[in-house]
Amino acid sequence: MNGNQTTVLVTLTGRDRPGVTYRLFSALAAHRLSVLDMEQVVIRGHLVLGVLLAGDGAPDLTALHREITGVAADLGMQAEITLGSGESARRRGQLHITVLGRPLEPAVIAAIAGRISASGANIDRIGRLADRPVTCIEFDVSGADPAALRTALARESAALGADVAVQRGGLHRRAMRLVMMDVDSTLLQQEVIDLLAARAGRAAEVGAITAAAMRGDADFATALRQRVRLLAGLDAAVLGEMPAELRLSPGARTLIRTLRRLGYRCGVVSGGFTQVTGWLRDELGLDYAAANTLEISGGKLTGELTGPVIDRAGKARALREFAAEAGVPLSQAVAIGDGANDLDMIEAAGLGVAFNAKPAVRDAADASVSVPNLDAVLYLLGISRDDVEEADAGDEAGAGQRVPLPAGSPPAG
């Protein structure tokens, strides 16, 4: 935009009724203005319609004001017209600040708005993305230092028990095209190796090693081999029985179903086992899956792995390989995980999300989600609950064509 351009913000408020947009823009069409931005919100039948316009030099405000107020009067609404500079228009929408809570208390909104104000930034817009099963409110903020505001809001959110994500504004997040997830304690509620250890009678020993590895206190590859050795002799038929025991995280099916409808590629990168990720890939319609493979001989687990180990570095490597295969740059990839072995993957992705994660992972990630609902990640991508339910409703007509889930499948998430 030319720095000499003048911006005009026109706001109409009043009872919602048909034809408001047509009448407003018919009046604006008589002036040499271009549309920079527009937003409409309807709350309980009350409409707020804002249009940001730009024009070279100073527009004829007297004529513009007369025509817009005339339209508003005919519609039984109120009109407000304010002038700004080209620079103010450039500052709009620099950041999206997404706030999640269950419940979301007024004190949280007050604290976050206070931090934004104290940083010298301005709130340009507030909207709701979801009211169930979590409440999600989003602020569009301009004039902020992203790093400083992210740090301040991270401290605030930890104290208030809410999740706050700060992302670059505009169309950046809508450009995301690939979503990769960890499996154990992320896509699934459990750690698969702990389930296998229980079957082998080695739960306590394996659990202790798992806890140390997830805290980052032990090298993942070494810890994995130690745990797998404790499974030696376990009947391989147990692997086929695992799907009946697996429980998806709440919202997992909704997340994947919605992303796939919107054209995203989805996959899992796991420090667990291909014998489980293969089932998840088929069950959920995933595009990609990478994991370790348990060695089997004579119908028993040998206590060893075959092939390269998918550890912390291996997860990042798999993310890069799948992104290349999908033709998606890493800047348009999302990585979701909870443990120390997810750190490289989270840092490599354009958006790294810590899901009910350890402190070190929350600190490294771009965004953190601590509610139990995995589909809350959708809101970080600007996808609202209404968008999800609209797509679900559209699918009902074809519900009779759906393939029934296999017996023993985990409950819908």
mmCIF file of C-alpha atoms in Angstrom:
data_model
loop_
_atom_site.group_PDB
_atom_site.id
_atom_site.type_symbol
_atom_site.label_atom_id
_atom_site.label_comp_id
_atom_site.label_asym_id
_atom_site.label_seq_id
_atom_site.Cartn_x
_atom_site.Cartn_y
_atom_site.Cartn_z
ATOM 1 C CA MET A 1 0.000 0.000 0.000
ATOM 2 C CA ASN A 2 1.122 3.538 -0.757
ATOM 3 C CA GLY A 3 2.196 5.207 2.503
ATOM 4 C CA ASN A 4 0.306 8.382 1.427
ATOM 5 C CA GLN A 5 -3.003 6.585 1.274
ATOM 6 C CA THR A 6 -5.705 7.417 3.790
ATOM 7 C CA THR A 7 -7.702 4.646 5.432
ATOM 8 C CA VAL A 8 -11.351 4.897 6.406
ATOM 9 C CA LEU A 9 -13.031 2.569 8.873
ATOM 10 C CA VAL A 10 -16.816 2.373 8.482
ATOM 11 C CA THR A 11 -18.743 0.592 11.228
ATOM 12 C CA LEU A 12 -22.470 -0.179 11.209
ATOM 13 C CA THR A 13 -24.197 -1.465 14.351
ATOM 14 C CA GLY A 14 -27.783 -2.416 15.012
ATOM 15 C CA ARG A 15 -30.383 -5.134 14.555
ATOM 16 C CA ASP A 16 -29.371 -7.696 11.933
ATOM 17 C CA ARG A 17 -31.544 -7.791 8.832
ATOM 18 C CA PRO A 18 -31.220 -8.833 5.150
ATOM 19 C CA GLY A 19 -29.611 -6.409 2.721
ATOM 20 C CA VAL A 20 -27.275 -4.523 5.082
ATOM 21 C CA THR A 21 -24.073 -5.462 3.217
ATOM 22 C CA TYR A 22 -25.623 -4.688 -0.180
ATOM 23 C CA ARG A 23 -26.869 -1.261 0.904
ATOM 24 C CA LEU A 24 -23.548 -0.292 2.515
ATOM 25 C CA PHE A 25 -21.374 -1.301 -0.425
ATOM 26 C CA SER A 26 -23.731 0.245 -2.950
ATOM 27 C CA ALA A 27 -23.125 3.575 -1.193
ATOM 28 C CA LEU A 28 -19.351 2.988 -0.999
ATOM 29 C CA ALA A 29 -19.200 2.151 -4.721
ATOM 30 C CA ALA A 30 -19.712 5.814 -5.573
ATOM 31 C CA HIS A 31 -16.317 6.688 -4.037
ATOM 32 C CA ARG A 32 -12.782 5.881 -5.219
ATOM 33 C CA LEU A 33 -11.949 3.502 -2.374
ATOM 34 C CA SER A 34 -10.521 -0.017 -2.173
ATOM 35 C CA VAL A 35 -11.494 -2.623 0.416
ATOM 36 C CA LEU A 36 -8.627 -3.639 2.724
ATOM 37 C CA ASP A 37 -10.504 -5.684 5.287
ATOM 38 C CA MET A 38 -13.987 -6.414 6.537
ATOM 39 C CA GLU A 39 -15.492 -8.253 9.468
ATOM 40 C CA GLN A 40 -19.043 -9.071 10.534
ATOM 41 C CA VAL A 41 -20.221 -10.344 13.895
ATOM 42 C CA VAL A 42 -23.802 -11.134 14.931
ATOM 43 C CA ILE A 43 -24.500 -11.653 18.635
ATOM 44 C CA ARG A 44 -28.109 -12.472 19.590
ATOM 45 C CA GLY A 45 -29.418 -10.692 16.517
ATOM 46 C CA HIS A 46 -27.253 -7.594 16.985
ATOM 47 C CA LEU A 47 -24.984 -6.906 13.997
ATOM 48 C CA VAL A 48 -21.578 -5.231 13.962
ATOM 49 C CA LEU A 49 -20.213 -4.775 10.430
ATOM 50 C CA GLY A 50 -16.834 -3.134 9.949
ATOM 51 C CA VAL A 51 -15.155 -2.260 6.639
ATOM 52 C CA LEU A 52 -11.623 -0.886 6.306
ATOM 53 C CA LEU A 53 -11.071 1.042 3.074
ATOM 54 C CA ALA A 54 -8.212 2.978 1.485
ATOM 55 C CA GLY A 55 -8.086 5.812 -1.007
ATOM 56 C CA ASP A 56 -5.440 8.098 -2.533
ATOM 57 C CA GLY A 57 -5.473 11.503 -0.881
ATOM 58 C CA ALA A 58 -8.377 12.592 1.308
ATOM 59 C CA PRO A 59 -11.795 11.207 0.329
ATOM 60 C CA ASP A 60 -14.832 13.491 0.330
ATOM 61 C CA LEU A 61 -15.739 12.782 3.926
ATOM 62 C CA THR A 62 -18.736 15.079 3.908
ATOM 63 C CA ALA A 63 -20.392 13.195 1.070
ATOM 64 C CA LEU A 64 -19.282 9.830 2.425
ATOM 65 C CA HIS A 65 -20.609 10.605 5.896
ATOM 66 C CA ARG A 66 -23.933 11.852 4.492
ATOM 67 C CA GLU A 67 -24.459 8.752 2.371
ATOM 68 C CA ILE A 68 -23.407 6.207 5.015
ATOM 69 C CA THR A 69 -25.475 7.801 7.774
ATOM 70 C CA GLY A 70 -28.408 7.930 5.359
ATOM 71 C CA VAL A 71 -28.086 4.186 4.706
ATOM 72 C CA ALA A 72 -27.819 3.522 8.442
ATOM 73 C CA ALA A 73 -30.907 5.615 9.188
ATOM 74 C CA ASP A 74 -32.922 3.739 6.553
ATOM 75 C CA LEU A 75 -31.871 0.448 8.141
ATOM 76 C CA GLY A 76 -32.470 1.604 11.723
ATOM 77 C CA MET A 77 -28.763 1.306 12.530
ATOM 78 C CA GLN A 78 -25.938 3.550 13.731
ATOM 79 C CA ALA A 79 -22.863 4.435 11.651
ATOM 80 C CA GLU A 80 -19.367 5.499 12.664
ATOM 81 C CA ILE A 81 -16.635 6.695 10.280
ATOM 82 C CA THR A 82 -13.025 7.119 11.415
ATOM 83 C CA LEU A 83 -9.878 8.096 9.515
ATOM 84 C CA GLY A 84 -6.446 6.480 9.818
ATOM 85 C CA SER A 85 -3.121 6.324 8.015
ATOM 86 C CA GLY A 86 -1.700 3.672 5.719
ATOM 87 C CA GLU A 87 0.699 2.713 8.486
ATOM 88 C CA SER A 88 -2.158 1.902 10.874
ATOM 89 C CA ALA A 89 -3.663 -0.416 8.271
ATOM 90 C CA ARG A 90 -0.379 -2.268 7.900
ATOM 91 C CA ARG A 91 -0.279 -2.876 11.627
ATOM 92 C CA ARG A 92 -3.667 -4.596 11.718
ATOM 93 C CA GLY A 93 -3.785 -8.315 12.346
ATOM 94 C CA GLN A 94 -0.085 -8.818 13.046
ATOM 95 C CA LEU A 95 -0.785 -11.483 15.666
ATOM 96 C CA HIS A 96 -3.455 -14.031 16.496
ATOM 97 C CA ILE A 97 -3.730 -14.703 20.237
ATOM 98 C CA THR A 98 -5.789 -17.817 20.947
ATOM 99 C CA VAL A 99 -7.060 -18.443 24.483
ATOM 100 C CA LEU A 100 -8.401 -21.836 25.611
ATOM 101 C CA GLY A 101 -10.083 -22.687 28.889
ATOM 102 C CA ARG A 102 -12.374 -25.266 30.434
ATOM 103 C CA PRO A 103 -14.030 -23.191 31.802
ATOM 104 C CA LEU A 104 -12.693 -19.851 30.572
ATOM 105 C CA GLU A 105 -13.103 -17.403 33.418
ATOM 106 C CA PRO A 106 -13.435 -13.596 33.091
ATOM 107 C CA ALA A 107 -10.242 -13.136 35.121
ATOM 108 C CA VAL A 108 -8.284 -14.876 32.347
ATOM 109 C CA ILE A 109 -9.566 -12.509 29.662
ATOM 110 C CA ALA A 110 -8.924 -9.515 31.933
ATOM 111 C CA ALA A 111 -5.334 -10.591 32.613
ATOM 112 C CA ILE A 112 -4.565 -11.253 28.937
ATOM 113 C CA ALA A 113 -6.132 -7.980 27.781
ATOM 114 C CA GLY A 114 -4.106 -6.204 30.466
ATOM 115 C CA ARG A 115 -0.864 -7.757 29.224
ATOM 116 C CA ILE A 116 -1.672 -6.784 25.644
ATOM 117 C CA SER A 117 -2.381 -3.215 26.700
ATOM 118 C CA ALA A 118 0.742 -3.016 28.863
ATOM 119 C CA SER A 119 2.851 -4.110 25.871
ATOM 120 C CA GLY A 120 1.621 -1.100 23.902
ATOM 121 C CA ALA A 121 -0.327 -3.298 21.486
ATOM 122 C CA ASN A 122 -3.911 -2.847 20.349
ATOM 123 C CA ILE A 123 -6.748 -5.374 20.168
ATOM 124 C CA ASP A 124 -8.303 -5.015 16.697
ATOM 125 C CA ARG A 125 -10.837 -7.809 16.941
ATOM 126 C CA ILE A 126 -12.157 -10.424 19.378
ATOM 127 C CA GLY A 127 -14.078 -13.495 18.241
ATOM 128 C CA ARG A 128 -15.166 -16.888 19.556
ATOM 129 C CA LEU A 129 -13.946 -20.046 17.859
ATOM 130 C CA ALA A 130 -15.578 -22.592 20.185
ATOM 131 C CA ASP A 131 -17.872 -22.868 23.169
ATOM 132 C CA ARG A 132 -17.633 -26.632 23.667
ATOM 133 C CA PRO A 133 -16.100 -28.906 24.804
ATOM 134 C CA VAL A 134 -13.663 -26.081 25.586
ATOM 135 C CA THR A 135 -14.147 -22.340 25.224
ATOM 136 C CA CYS A 136 -11.829 -20.654 22.739
ATOM 137 C CA ILE A 137 -11.598 -16.895 22.270
ATOM 138 C CA GLU A 138 -9.260 -15.285 19.758
ATOM 139 C CA PHE A 139 -7.788 -11.786 19.682
ATOM 140 C CA ASP A 140 -6.356 -10.112 16.588
ATOM 141 C CA VAL A 141 -3.622 -7.812 17.874
ATOM 142 C CA SER A 142 -1.473 -5.183 16.172
ATOM 143 C CA GLY A 143 1.611 -3.256 17.209
ATOM 144 C CA ALA A 144 3.089 -5.988 19.409
ATOM 145 C CA ASP A 145 6.558 -7.487 19.783
ATOM 146 C CA PRO A 146 5.678 -11.183 19.193
ATOM 147 C CA ALA A 147 8.511 -12.675 21.281
ATOM 148 C CA ALA A 148 8.019 -10.365 24.235
ATOM 149 C CA LEU A 149 4.242 -10.766 24.227
ATOM 150 C CA ARG A 150 4.509 -14.546 23.875
ATOM 151 C CA THR A 151 6.805 -14.705 26.923
ATOM 152 C CA ALA A 152 4.553 -12.437 29.001
ATOM 153 C CA LEU A 153 1.385 -14.338 28.102
ATOM 154 C CA ALA A 154 3.040 -17.714 28.716
ATOM 155 C CA ARG A 155 3.758 -16.672 32.302
ATOM 156 C CA GLU A 156 0.242 -15.290 32.666
ATOM 157 C CA SER A 157 -1.404 -18.436 31.297
ATOM 158 C CA ALA A 158 0.573 -20.717 33.603
ATOM 159 C CA ALA A 159 -0.575 -18.704 36.615
ATOM 160 C CA LEU A 160 -4.216 -18.627 35.462
ATOM 161 C CA GLY A 161 -4.529 -22.242 34.329
ATOM 162 C CA ALA A 162 -5.474 -21.388 30.727
ATOM 163 C CA ASP A 163 -3.758 -21.990 27.380
ATOM 164 C CA VAL A 164 -2.599 -19.022 25.324
ATOM 165 C CA ALA A 165 -1.021 -19.286 21.861
ATOM 166 C CA VAL A 166 0.593 -16.370 20.033
ATOM 167 C CA GLN A 167 0.981 -16.744 16.265
ATOM 168 C CA ARG A 168 1.820 -14.564 13.307
ATOM 169 C CA GLY A 169 -1.320 -12.994 11.880
ATOM 170 C CA GLY A 170 -2.820 -13.063 8.421
ATOM 171 C CA LEU A 171 -3.016 -16.137 6.207
ATOM 172 C CA HIS A 172 0.127 -17.805 7.594
ATOM 173 C CA ARG A 173 -1.638 -20.468 9.638
ATOM 174 C CA ARG A 174 -4.162 -21.144 6.868
ATOM 175 C CA ALA A 175 -1.159 -22.148 4.751
ATOM 176 C CA MET A 176 -0.484 -25.132 7.048
ATOM 177 C CA ARG A 177 -0.941 -28.330 5.051
ATOM 178 C CA LEU A 178 0.682 -31.202 6.981
ATOM 179 C CA VAL A 179 -0.027 -32.314 10.566
ATOM 180 C CA MET A 180 2.183 -34.932 12.230
ATOM 181 C CA MET A 181 1.443 -36.342 15.685
ATOM 182 C CA ASP A 182 3.178 -38.339 18.328
ATOM 183 C CA VAL A 183 1.199 -41.453 19.316
ATOM 184 C CA ASP A 184 1.726 -42.459 22.950
ATOM 185 C CA SER A 185 0.072 -39.981 25.360
ATOM 186 C CA THR A 186 -0.837 -37.738 22.414
ATOM 187 C CA LEU A 187 -3.010 -39.453 19.797
ATOM 188 C CA LEU A 188 -3.502 -42.272 22.299
ATOM 189 C CA GLN A 189 -4.179 -41.836 26.003
ATOM 190 C CA GLN A 190 -1.775 -44.651 26.897
ATOM 191 C CA GLU A 191 1.843 -45.683 26.406
ATOM 192 C CA VAL A 192 1.707 -48.842 24.280
ATOM 193 C CA ILE A 193 4.917 -50.250 25.678
ATOM 194 C CA ASP A 194 3.418 -50.054 29.172
ATOM 195 C CA LEU A 195 0.427 -52.106 27.987
ATOM 196 C CA LEU A 196 2.772 -54.723 26.536
ATOM 197 C CA ALA A 197 4.852 -54.704 29.717
ATOM 198 C CA ALA A 198 1.735 -55.431 31.776
ATOM 199 C CA ARG A 199 1.072 -58.475 29.578
ATOM 200 C CA ALA A 200 4.682 -59.588 30.088
ATOM 201 C CA GLY A 201 4.562 -59.078 33.863
ATOM 202 C CA ARG A 202 7.273 -56.384 33.695
ATOM 203 C CA ALA A 203 5.124 -53.268 34.199
ATOM 204 C CA ALA A 204 7.040 -51.736 37.114
ATOM 205 C CA GLU A 205 10.453 -52.081 35.485
ATOM 206 C CA VAL A 206 9.348 -50.778 32.104
ATOM 207 C CA GLY A 207 7.322 -47.947 33.678
ATOM 208 C CA ALA A 208 10.333 -46.616 35.549
ATOM 209 C CA ILE A 209 12.436 -46.502 32.376
ATOM 210 C CA THR A 210 9.557 -44.884 30.411
ATOM 211 C CA ALA A 211 9.165 -42.108 32.987
ATOM 212 C CA ALA A 212 12.888 -41.303 32.919
ATOM 213 C CA ALA A 213 12.946 -41.219 29.116
ATOM 214 C CA MET A 214 9.931 -38.917 28.842
ATOM 215 C CA ARG A 215 11.469 -36.501 31.337
ATOM 216 C CA GLY A 216 14.598 -36.411 29.208
ATOM 217 C CA ASP A 217 16.650 -37.950 32.007
ATOM 218 C CA ALA A 218 17.688 -40.908 29.853
ATOM 219 C CA ASP A 219 18.727 -41.292 26.206
ATOM 220 C CA PHE A 220 15.575 -42.389 24.364
ATOM 221 C CA ALA A 221 17.176 -44.970 22.071
ATOM 222 C CA THR A 222 18.991 -46.656 24.962
ATOM 223 C CA ALA A 223 15.890 -46.579 27.150
ATOM 224 C CA LEU A 224 13.772 -48.007 24.335
ATOM 225 C CA ARG A 225 16.103 -50.952 23.816
ATOM 226 C CA GLN A 226 16.198 -51.584 27.574
ATOM 227 C CA ARG A 227 12.405 -51.715 27.728
ATOM 228 C CA VAL A 228 12.023 -53.852 24.619
ATOM 229 C CA ARG A 229 14.479 -56.426 26.054
ATOM 230 C CA LEU A 230 12.139 -56.800 29.034
ATOM 231 C CA LEU A 231 9.431 -57.953 26.594
ATOM 232 C CA ALA A 232 11.467 -60.914 25.335
ATOM 233 C CA GLY A 233 9.382 -64.083 25.169
ATOM 234 C CA LEU A 234 6.000 -62.335 25.011
ATOM 235 C CA ASP A 235 3.594 -64.098 22.627
ATOM 236 C CA ALA A 236 3.348 -62.045 19.421
ATOM 237 C CA ALA A 237 -0.405 -62.711 19.312
ATOM 238 C CA VAL A 238 -0.698 -60.030 22.012
ATOM 239 C CA LEU A 239 0.084 -57.403 19.358
ATOM 240 C CA GLY A 240 -3.082 -58.339 17.486
ATOM 241 C CA GLU A 241 -5.074 -57.872 20.681
ATOM 242 C CA MET A 242 -3.753 -54.347 21.327
ATOM 243 C CA PRO A 243 -6.432 -52.430 19.342
ATOM 244 C CA ALA A 244 -9.084 -53.586 21.823
ATOM 245 C CA GLU A 245 -7.118 -51.945 24.643
ATOM 246 C CA LEU A 246 -6.159 -48.710 22.914
ATOM 247 C CA ARG A 247 -8.025 -45.520 23.764
ATOM 248 C CA LEU A 248 -7.784 -42.498 21.513
ATOM 249 C CA SER A 249 -7.459 -39.100 23.164
ATOM 250 C CA PRO A 250 -10.778 -37.220 23.285
ATOM 251 C CA GLY A 251 -11.283 -35.344 20.034
ATOM 252 C CA ALA A 252 -8.692 -37.361 18.094
ATOM 253 C CA ARG A 253 -11.134 -38.611 15.467
ATOM 254 C CA THR A 254 -12.679 -35.141 15.117
ATOM 255 C CA LEU A 255 -9.248 -33.591 14.617
ATOM 256 C CA ILE A 256 -8.163 -35.993 11.890
ATOM 257 C CA ARG A 257 -11.548 -36.168 10.164
ATOM 258 C CA THR A 258 -11.785 -32.372 9.977
ATOM 259 C CA LEU A 259 -8.211 -31.876 8.783
ATOM 260 C CA ARG A 260 -8.594 -34.452 6.026
ATOM 261 C CA ARG A 261 -11.836 -32.827 4.821
ATOM 262 C CA LEU A 262 -9.968 -29.535 4.581
ATOM 263 C CA GLY A 263 -7.213 -31.064 2.474
ATOM 264 C CA TYR A 264 -4.488 -31.504 5.091
ATOM 265 C CA ARG A 265 -2.135 -34.487 5.020
ATOM 266 C CA CYS A 266 -2.008 -36.240 8.409
ATOM 267 C CA GLY A 267 0.350 -38.772 9.936
ATOM 268 C CA VAL A 268 1.999 -40.177 13.029
ATOM 269 C CA VAL A 269 5.654 -40.338 14.000
ATOM 270 C CA SER A 270 6.103 -42.616 16.977
ATOM 271 C CA GLY A 271 8.812 -43.936 19.233
ATOM 272 C CA GLY A 272 6.408 -46.863 19.629
ATOM 273 C CA PHE A 273 5.813 -49.709 17.229
ATOM 274 C CA THR A 274 4.715 -50.229 13.632
ATOM 275 C CA GLN A 275 2.438 -53.036 14.809
ATOM 276 C CA VAL A 276 0.263 -50.283 16.388
ATOM 277 C CA THR A 277 0.830 -47.358 14.004
ATOM 278 C CA GLY A 278 -0.144 -49.558 11.064
ATOM 279 C CA TRP A 279 -3.511 -50.188 12.680
ATOM 280 C CA LEU A 280 -3.944 -46.465 13.447
ATOM 281 C CA ARG A 281 -3.081 -45.541 9.855
ATOM 282 C CA ASP A 282 -5.767 -47.872 8.492
ATOM 283 C CA GLU A 283 -8.344 -47.055 11.180
ATOM 284 C CA LEU A 284 -8.049 -43.270 10.942
ATOM 285 C CA GLY A 285 -7.138 -42.935 7.262
ATOM 286 C CA LEU A 286 -3.721 -41.421 7.944
ATOM 287 C CA ASP A 287 -1.403 -40.579 5.072
ATOM 288 C CA TYR A 288 1.891 -41.335 6.828
ATOM 289 C CA ALA A 289 3.224 -43.428 9.688
ATOM 290 C CA ALA A 290 6.720 -44.047 11.030
ATOM 291 C CA ALA A 291 7.661 -46.086 14.101
ATOM 292 C CA ASN A 292 9.968 -48.801 15.396
ATOM 293 C CA THR A 293 9.412 -52.461 14.568
ATOM 294 C CA LEU A 294 9.472 -55.219 17.175
ATOM 295 C CA GLU A 295 11.404 -58.293 16.054
ATOM 296 C CA ILE A 296 9.399 -61.532 16.127
ATOM 297 C CA SER A 297 10.774 -65.061 15.847
ATOM 298 C CA GLY A 298 8.905 -68.301 16.352
ATOM 299 C CA GLY A 299 5.747 -66.404 17.301
ATOM 300 C CA LYS A 300 7.503 -64.623 20.202
ATOM 301 C CA LEU A 301 9.015 -61.195 20.717
ATOM 302 C CA THR A 302 12.805 -61.549 20.730
ATOM 303 C CA GLY A 303 13.395 -58.436 22.832
ATOM 304 C CA GLU A 304 15.070 -56.653 19.903
ATOM 305 C CA LEU A 305 14.104 -54.125 17.221
ATOM 306 C CA THR A 306 14.590 -54.366 13.489
ATOM 307 C CA GLY A 307 15.587 -51.416 11.315
ATOM 308 C CA PRO A 308 16.637 -47.911 12.366
ATOM 309 C CA VAL A 309 15.394 -46.552 15.686
ATOM 310 C CA ILE A 310 12.823 -43.733 15.560
ATOM 311 C CA ASP A 311 14.119 -41.577 18.406
ATOM 312 C CA ARG A 312 14.183 -37.797 18.899
ATOM 313 C CA ALA A 313 16.322 -37.194 15.804
ATOM 314 C CA GLY A 314 14.461 -39.908 13.914
ATOM 315 C CA LYS A 315 11.130 -38.171 14.450
ATOM 316 C CA ALA A 316 12.443 -34.916 12.988
ATOM 317 C CA ARG A 317 13.949 -36.855 10.083
ATOM 318 C CA ALA A 318 10.611 -38.572 9.411
ATOM 319 C CA LEU A 319 8.809 -35.215 9.506
ATOM 320 C CA ARG A 320 11.185 -33.846 6.875
ATOM 321 C CA GLU A 321 10.784 -36.938 4.687
ATOM 322 C CA PHE A 322 6.985 -36.857 4.836
ATOM 323 C CA ALA A 323 6.926 -33.109 4.176
ATOM 324 C CA ALA A 324 9.108 -33.618 1.105
ATOM 325 C CA GLU A 325 6.885 -36.464 -0.092
ATOM 326 C CA ALA A 326 3.790 -34.270 0.354
ATOM 327 C CA GLY A 327 5.499 -31.335 -1.372
ATOM 328 C CA VAL A 328 4.971 -29.197 1.743
ATOM 329 C CA PRO A 329 7.699 -26.922 3.164
ATOM 330 C CA LEU A 330 8.415 -27.390 6.862
ATOM 331 C CA SER A 331 7.075 -23.890 7.477
ATOM 332 C CA GLN A 332 3.639 -25.273 6.532
ATOM 333 C CA ALA A 333 3.881 -28.317 8.814
ATOM 334 C CA VAL A 334 2.421 -28.783 12.301
ATOM 335 C CA ALA A 335 4.006 -31.150 14.835
ATOM 336 C CA ILE A 336 2.184 -32.250 18.004
ATOM 337 C CA GLY A 337 3.807 -34.101 20.903
ATOM 338 C CA ASP A 338 4.220 -34.384 24.646
ATOM 339 C CA GLY A 339 7.671 -35.761 25.474
ATOM 340 C CA ALA A 340 11.350 -34.916 25.232
ATOM 341 C CA ASN A 341 11.760 -37.121 22.158
ATOM 342 C CA ASP A 342 9.298 -34.859 20.310
ATOM 343 C CA LEU A 343 11.421 -31.730 20.770
ATOM 344 C CA ASP A 344 13.340 -31.849 17.467
ATOM 345 C CA MET A 345 10.153 -32.484 15.510
ATOM 346 C CA ILE A 346 8.318 -29.652 17.290
ATOM 347 C CA GLU A 347 11.179 -27.210 16.715
ATOM 348 C CA ALA A 348 11.498 -28.158 13.026
ATOM 349 C CA ALA A 349 7.830 -27.598 12.193
ATOM 350 C CA GLY A 350 6.285 -24.259 11.266
ATOM 351 C CA LEU A 351 3.943 -24.697 14.243
ATOM 352 C CA GLY A 352 4.998 -26.870 17.172
ATOM 353 C CA VAL A 353 2.242 -27.794 19.642
ATOM 354 C CA ALA A 354 2.854 -29.236 23.120
ATOM 355 C CA PHE A 355 -0.118 -31.422 24.087
ATOM 356 C CA ASN A 356 -0.449 -32.040 27.843
ATOM 357 C CA ALA A 357 3.305 -31.967 27.737
ATOM 358 C CA LYS A 358 6.291 -31.934 30.051
ATOM 359 C CA PRO A 359 7.574 -28.442 31.024
ATOM 360 C CA ALA A 360 10.602 -28.595 28.704
ATOM 361 C CA VAL A 361 8.340 -29.335 25.750
ATOM 362 C CA ARG A 362 5.885 -26.551 26.633
ATOM 363 C CA ASP A 363 8.778 -24.091 26.818
ATOM 364 C CA ALA A 364 10.101 -25.102 23.378
ATOM 365 C CA ALA A 365 6.757 -25.252 21.552
ATOM 366 C CA ASP A 366 5.026 -22.394 19.731
ATOM 367 C CA ALA A 367 1.741 -23.259 21.443
ATOM 368 C CA SER A 368 0.625 -25.414 24.338
ATOM 369 C CA VAL A 369 -2.677 -27.233 24.881
ATOM 370 C CA SER A 370 -3.388 -28.580 28.368
ATOM 371 C CA VAL A 371 -7.076 -29.423 27.989
ATOM 372 C CA PRO A 372 -7.668 -33.140 27.291
ATOM 373 C CA ASN A 373 -9.269 -32.522 23.890
ATOM 374 C CA LEU A 374 -6.906 -33.084 20.980
ATOM 375 C CA ASP A 375 -9.257 -31.347 18.544
ATOM 376 C CA ALA A 376 -8.484 -28.065 20.346
ATOM 377 C CA VAL A 377 -5.496 -27.967 17.962
ATOM 378 C CA LEU A 378 -7.999 -27.029 15.247
ATOM 379 C CA TYR A 379 -8.570 -23.674 16.906
ATOM 380 C CA LEU A 380 -4.867 -22.880 16.693
ATOM 381 C CA LEU A 381 -5.300 -23.204 12.925
ATOM 382 C CA GLY A 382 -8.240 -20.776 12.938
ATOM 383 C CA ILE A 383 -10.805 -23.559 12.386
ATOM 384 C CA SER A 384 -13.909 -22.915 14.513
ATOM 385 C CA ARG A 385 -16.283 -25.351 16.182
ATOM 386 C CA ASP A 386 -18.977 -24.146 13.781
ATOM 387 C CA ASP A 387 -16.709 -25.111 10.860
ATOM 388 C CA VAL A 388 -16.325 -28.610 12.308
ATOM 389 C CA GLU A 389 -20.028 -29.124 12.930
ATOM 390 C CA GLU A 390 -20.957 -27.727 9.511
ATOM 391 C CA ALA A 391 -18.709 -30.304 7.872
ATOM 392 C CA ASP A 392 -20.120 -33.058 10.098
ATOM 393 C CA ALA A 393 -23.668 -32.083 9.163
ATOM 394 C CA GLY A 394 -22.738 -32.168 5.496
ATOM 395 C CA ASP A 395 -21.486 -35.716 5.912
ATOM 396 C CA GLU A 396 -24.750 -37.014 7.383
ATOM 397 C CA ALA A 397 -26.284 -37.459 3.923
ATOM 398 C CA GLY A 398 -23.557 -39.945 3.044
ATOM 399 C CA ALA A 399 -23.514 -41.680 6.410
ATOM 400 C CA GLY A 400 -25.033 -44.839 4.952
ATOM 401 C CA GLN A 401 -21.951 -45.279 2.767
ATOM 402 C CA ARG A 402 -19.517 -45.313 5.673
ATOM 403 C CA VAL A 403 -17.604 -48.483 6.354
ATOM 404 C CA PRO A 404 -18.449 -49.718 9.886
ATOM 405 C CA LEU A 405 -15.612 -49.703 12.396
ATOM 406 C CA PRO A 406 -14.060 -53.088 13.127
ATOM 407 C CA ALA A 407 -15.020 -54.893 16.298
ATOM 408 C CA GLY A 408 -12.901 -53.891 19.271
ATOM 409 C CA SER A 409 -12.187 -50.417 17.905
ATOM 410 C CA PRO A 410 -11.508 -47.676 20.442
ATOM 411 C CA PRO A 411 -14.454 -45.380 21.136
ATOM 412 C CA ALA A 412 -14.887 -42.346 18.932
ATOM 413 C CA GLY A 413 -12.876 -39.334 20.031
#
